[in-house]
Coordinates of C-alpha atoms in Angstrom, one line a residue:
M1 CA -40.7 -44.5 -8.5
R2 CA -39.3 -40.9 -7.7
P3 CA -36.5 -40.4 -10.2
A4 CA -33.1 -39.5 -8.6
V5 CA -32.3 -35.8 -7.8
L6 CA -28.7 -34.6 -8.9
I7 CA -27.3 -32.8 -6.1
V8 CA -24.6 -30.5 -7.3
N9 CA -22.0 -29.2 -4.8
E10 CA -22.1 -25.6 -5.1
Y11 CA -18.5 -25.3 -3.6
A12 CA -17.4 -27.2 -6.6
R13 CA -19.2 -25.3 -9.1
V14 CA -17.5 -22.2 -8.1
P15 CA -14.1 -22.2 -7.2
L16 CA -12.5 -20.0 -4.5
V17 CA -10.8 -17.9 -6.5
V18 CA -9.4 -14.6 -4.5
Q19 CA -8.6 -11.4 -6.1
Y20 CA -6.4 -9.2 -3.7
L21 CA -5.0 -5.8 -3.2
V22 CA -2.3 -6.0 -0.9
I23 CA -0.1 -2.6 0.3
A24 CA 2.3 -2.6 2.8
G25 CA 3.0 0.3 5.4
G26 CA 4.6 3.9 4.1
G27 CA 8.2 4.4 5.0
G28 CA 8.5 7.0 8.0
G29 CA 10.0 10.6 7.4
G30 CA 13.2 11.6 9.3
G31 CA 13.4 14.2 11.8
T32 CA 16.5 16.1 9.7
F33 CA 16.8 19.4 7.8
W34 CA 15.7 19.0 4.3
T35 CA 14.6 15.6 4.1
G36 CA 13.5 13.1 1.7
G37 CA 9.9 12.0 1.2
A38 CA 9.3 8.4 2.5
G39 CA 8.2 5.9 -0.1
A40 CA 4.8 4.5 -0.4
G41 CA 4.0 0.7 0.8
G42 CA 4.4 -1.9 -2.1
Y43 CA 1.2 -2.4 -3.7
R44 CA 0.1 -5.4 -5.5
N45 CA -3.3 -6.0 -7.2
S46 CA -4.9 -8.8 -8.9
Y47 CA -8.1 -7.0 -9.8
A48 CA -9.8 -7.3 -13.0
S49 CA -7.3 -5.4 -15.5
E50 CA -6.3 -3.0 -12.9
T51 CA -2.6 -1.9 -12.8
S52 CA 0.0 -3.3 -10.1
G53 CA 2.5 -1.2 -8.7
G54 CA 5.2 0.6 -10.7
N55 CA 2.6 0.5 -13.3
S56 CA 3.4 -3.3 -13.8
A57 CA 0.7 -5.9 -15.1
T58 CA -2.1 -7.1 -12.9
E59 CA -1.1 -10.1 -11.1
T60 CA -2.7 -13.2 -11.1
P61 CA -5.5 -14.0 -8.5
L62 CA -4.9 -17.0 -5.7
T63 CA -6.9 -20.2 -6.1
L64 CA -7.1 -21.2 -2.3
A65 CA -9.0 -24.1 -0.4
R66 CA -11.9 -24.3 1.9
S67 CA -11.5 -24.8 5.4
T68 CA -7.8 -23.9 5.2
N69 CA -5.7 -21.3 7.2
Y70 CA -3.8 -18.3 5.3
T71 CA -1.9 -16.2 6.9
V72 CA -2.9 -12.3 6.7
T73 CA -0.3 -9.1 8.1
V74 CA -1.5 -5.8 7.4
G75 CA 1.9 -3.7 7.4
A76 CA 2.3 -0.8 9.9
G77 CA 3.5 2.7 8.9
G78 CA 7.1 3.4 9.3
S79 CA 8.1 5.9 12.4
G80 CA 10.7 8.3 11.7
A81 CA 13.7 6.9 9.9
A82 CA 12.4 3.5 9.3
N83 CA 10.9 1.8 6.4
G84 CA 7.3 1.0 6.7
S85 CA 6.4 -3.1 7.8
N86 CA 5.5 -5.5 5.0
S87 CA 2.0 -6.7 4.4
V88 CA 1.4 -10.2 3.4
L89 CA -1.3 -12.6 2.2
D90 CA -0.3 -16.0 2.0
T91 CA 2.1 -16.4 -0.6
I92 CA 2.2 -12.6 -1.3
T93 CA 4.4 -10.0 0.2
S94 CA 4.2 -6.4 -0.4
L95 CA 7.4 -4.4 1.1
G96 CA 7.3 -1.5 3.1
G97 CA 8.1 1.7 1.6
G98 CA 11.8 3.1 1.9
Y99 CA 12.1 5.9 4.6
G100 CA 12.7 9.7 4.3
S101 CA 16.2 10.5 4.8
G102 CA 18.6 13.3 4.9
A103 CA 21.3 11.7 2.6
A104 CA 20.6 9.0 -0.2
G105 CA 17.3 7.7 -0.7
V106 CA 16.2 4.4 0.9
A107 CA 15.1 1.4 -1.0
G108 CA 11.7 -0.6 -0.5
G109 CA 8.6 -0.9 -2.0
S110 CA 8.7 2.5 -3.2
G111 CA 11.9 4.0 -2.8
G112 CA 12.5 7.2 -0.6
G113 CA 13.6 10.5 -1.7
G114 CA 17.3 12.2 -1.5
G115 CA 17.8 14.6 1.1
D116 CA 20.2 17.5 1.7
N117 CA 22.2 17.0 4.5
G118 CA 24.0 20.3 3.9
N119 CA 27.3 18.8 3.2
V120 CA 26.9 16.5 0.3
H121 CA 24.0 17.1 -2.7
P122 CA 22.8 16.3 -4.6
Q123 CA 21.8 12.9 -3.3
S124 CA 20.0 10.0 -5.1
G125 CA 16.6 8.6 -4.4
G126 CA 16.0 5.0 -3.4
A127 CA 14.9 2.3 -5.4
G128 CA 11.4 1.0 -5.9
T129 CA 10.8 -2.8 -6.0
A130 CA 9.8 -4.4 -9.6
G131 CA 6.0 -4.9 -9.8
Q132 CA 5.4 -3.0 -6.4
G133 CA 6.0 0.8 -6.5
S134 CA 8.3 3.3 -7.9
N135 CA 11.7 5.1 -7.3
G136 CA 12.3 8.3 -5.2
G137 CA 14.0 11.6 -6.8
T138 CA 16.9 13.2 -6.4
S139 CA 17.4 16.2 -4.1
G140 CA 18.3 19.5 -4.7
N141 CA 20.3 22.4 -2.4
D142 CA 18.3 22.7 0.5
G143 CA 15.5 20.5 -1.0
G144 CA 14.5 17.2 -0.2
A145 CA 13.0 14.9 -3.0
G146 CA 9.6 13.1 -3.2
G147 CA 9.4 9.5 -2.3
G148 CA 8.0 7.3 -4.9
G149 CA 4.5 6.2 -5.2
A150 CA 3.0 3.3 -6.3
G151 CA 2.4 5.0 -9.9
A152 CA 5.2 7.5 -10.2
N153 CA 8.8 8.0 -9.3
G154 CA 8.9 11.0 -6.9
S155 CA 9.9 14.6 -8.4
N156 CA 13.4 16.1 -7.9
G157 CA 14.2 18.4 -5.1
A158 CA 15.7 21.7 -6.5
T159 CA 17.7 25.0 -5.0
N160 CA 15.4 25.8 -1.9
Q161 CA 12.7 23.7 -2.8
G162 CA 11.5 19.8 -2.2
G163 CA 10.1 17.6 -4.8
A164 CA 6.5 16.2 -4.6
G165 CA 5.8 12.8 -4.0
G166 CA 5.0 10.6 -6.9
N167 CA 1.3 9.5 -7.2
G168 CA -0.6 6.5 -6.0
L169 CA -2.8 4.4 -8.2
S170 CA -6.4 4.0 -8.2
S171 CA -8.7 0.4 -7.6
S172 CA -12.2 -0.5 -7.5
I173 CA -11.7 -4.0 -6.0
T174 CA -14.0 -2.5 -3.1
G175 CA -16.6 -1.5 -5.8
S176 CA -15.6 2.1 -5.6
A177 CA -12.5 3.5 -6.9
V178 CA -10.1 4.4 -4.4
T179 CA -6.5 5.8 -5.2
R180 CA -3.7 4.6 -2.9
G181 CA 0.2 4.7 -2.5
G182 CA 1.3 8.0 -2.6
G183 CA 4.6 9.0 -2.0
G184 CA 5.7 11.7 0.7
G185 CA 7.0 15.2 -0.5
G186 CA 10.4 16.3 0.5
G187 CA 11.1 19.2 2.6
G188 CA 12.2 22.5 1.2
Y189 CA 13.5 26.1 2.1
V190 CA 10.8 27.7 0.4
T191 CA 7.8 25.6 -1.0
Q192 CA 6.1 22.8 0.9
A193 CA 5.8 20.3 -1.7
S194 CA 2.7 18.3 -1.9
G195 CA 2.6 14.6 -1.2
G196 CA 1.5 12.1 -3.7
S197 CA -2.2 11.2 -4.8
G198 CA -3.0 8.2 -2.5
G199 CA -2.5 9.4 0.9
G200 CA 1.4 10.8 0.6
G201 CA 2.3 13.4 3.3
S202 CA 3.2 16.9 2.3
G203 CA 7.0 18.0 3.1
G204 CA 7.8 20.9 5.5
R205 CA 8.4 24.2 4.5
F206 CA 11.3 26.0 6.0
D207 CA 10.9 29.6 6.0
L208 CA 7.3 29.7 7.1
G209 CA 8.1 27.0 10.0
L210 CA 5.5 24.4 8.4
S211 CA 5.7 20.9 9.4
A212 CA 5.7 18.1 7.3
T213 CA 2.6 15.5 7.6
S214 CA 2.4 11.9 8.3
G215 CA 1.1 9.5 5.3
T216 CA -2.5 8.6 5.6
V217 CA -3.6 5.8 7.6
N218 CA -4.7 2.7 5.1
T219 CA -3.4 3.9 2.2
G220 CA 0.6 3.0 2.6
G221 CA 1.1 6.9 2.0
G222 CA 4.8 7.7 2.7
A223 CA 5.5 10.5 5.1
G224 CA 6.3 14.0 4.1
G225 CA 9.8 15.0 4.6
Q226 CA 11.0 17.7 7.1
A227 CA 12.5 21.3 6.3
N228 CA 13.5 21.9 10.3
G229 CA 15.0 19.0 12.2
G230 CA 13.0 20.5 15.1
F231 CA 9.8 19.4 14.4
G232 CA 10.9 15.6 14.7
A233 CA 9.9 12.6 12.8
T234 CA 6.5 11.9 10.5
N235 CA 5.0 8.7 10.4
G236 CA 4.0 6.4 7.2
G237 CA 0.1 5.5 6.4
S238 CA -0.5 2.0 7.7
G239 CA -0.7 -0.4 4.9
I240 CA -4.5 -2.8 3.8
V241 CA -5.3 -6.0 2.6
I242 CA -8.5 -6.2 0.5
L243 CA -9.8 -9.9 -0.9
R244 CA -12.7 -10.4 -3.3
Y245 CA -14.1 -13.7 -4.0
P246 CA -17.4 -15.5 -4.9
A247 CA -20.2 -14.4 -2.5
V248 CA -21.2 -18.2 -1.9
Y249 CA -18.3 -18.3 0.4
T250 CA -18.1 -17.3 4.0
I251 CA -14.6 -15.7 5.4
T252 CA -13.4 -15.9 9.1
L253 CA -11.2 -13.9 10.4
G254 CA -8.6 -14.5 13.2
A255 CA -8.8 -12.6 16.4
G256 CA -6.0 -10.5 15.5
L257 CA -7.2 -9.6 12.9
T258 CA -9.6 -6.1 12.2
G259 CA -12.1 -5.8 9.1
S260 CA -15.0 -5.8 7.8
T261 CA -17.1 -7.8 4.6
A262 CA -19.9 -6.0 2.3
T263 CA -21.1 -8.0 -0.7
V264 CA -20.9 -6.2 -4.1
G265 CA -23.1 -7.8 -7.0
D266 CA -22.0 -11.6 -6.9
D267 CA -19.0 -11.2 -4.8
K268 CA -17.8 -10.3 -1.4
V269 CA -15.1 -7.9 -0.3
T270 CA -13.6 -8.3 2.8
T271 CA -11.4 -5.2 4.4
I272 CA -8.7 -5.6 6.5
T273 CA -7.5 -2.6 8.1
A274 CA -4.6 -3.8 10.9
G275 CA -3.6 -7.0 12.6
S276 CA -1.9 -10.7 11.9
D277 CA -3.7 -13.5 12.0
N278 CA -5.2 -16.3 9.6
V279 CA -8.3 -16.2 7.3
S280 CA -10.0 -19.2 6.2
W281 CA -13.3 -19.7 4.1
N282 CA -16.2 -22.3 4.0

């Protein structure tokens, strides 16, 4: 008689543990004079021992089930005086960045910088959300403050000078280090404040007629604040959802999602850049 063969279920041996990076859309830049830079989208990270938003501890990966639908949404960047949209992975929600205001900064995943409306200054920055991002800076006279980034507060504005956006954070969840989640720079009279590293837009400069710039797509970067209301509003960068899981599993993306999958060592990494729908694994 032939000996019995023990068949091991490969899926039972390898649990479906999903490490994630979920970044919301960055805040938009309002089109007023001396506008504060917008805050970056909320940044939640469970990969390895990396940092999550606001320099908080790495989160716990999700243990999921096969053949089960889980919601994924990639948040759009805010347009004008509007916060960015939230990004979602099942129970994980990252909040959109606070928009760049001509008055007090607006709260969000990271807070927008305070602006100077020409009558009341300084104006305080908006608060970031614990575990997701940082605070916006305080405005000066004719100088909007920088928006908060995932890794640092926005810089304060000064007389005639905008404040730089707060820097983002780097993650190697895809196999290569990439910085995302920069805050937008504030609008100033004689300076063009830089956006934070990781996709933050730069602020406008009044004396040279330089317009602010938008946040970078798929970084959650905050929009830069205008120094001249005639240039109109700027847009926050859209967010992103990145999933890393054992290579034995195959992911299915719903038709409403745009993404791609690569193999990195013993894992697969799925990068989802737009849309809202379900994902599942088999």
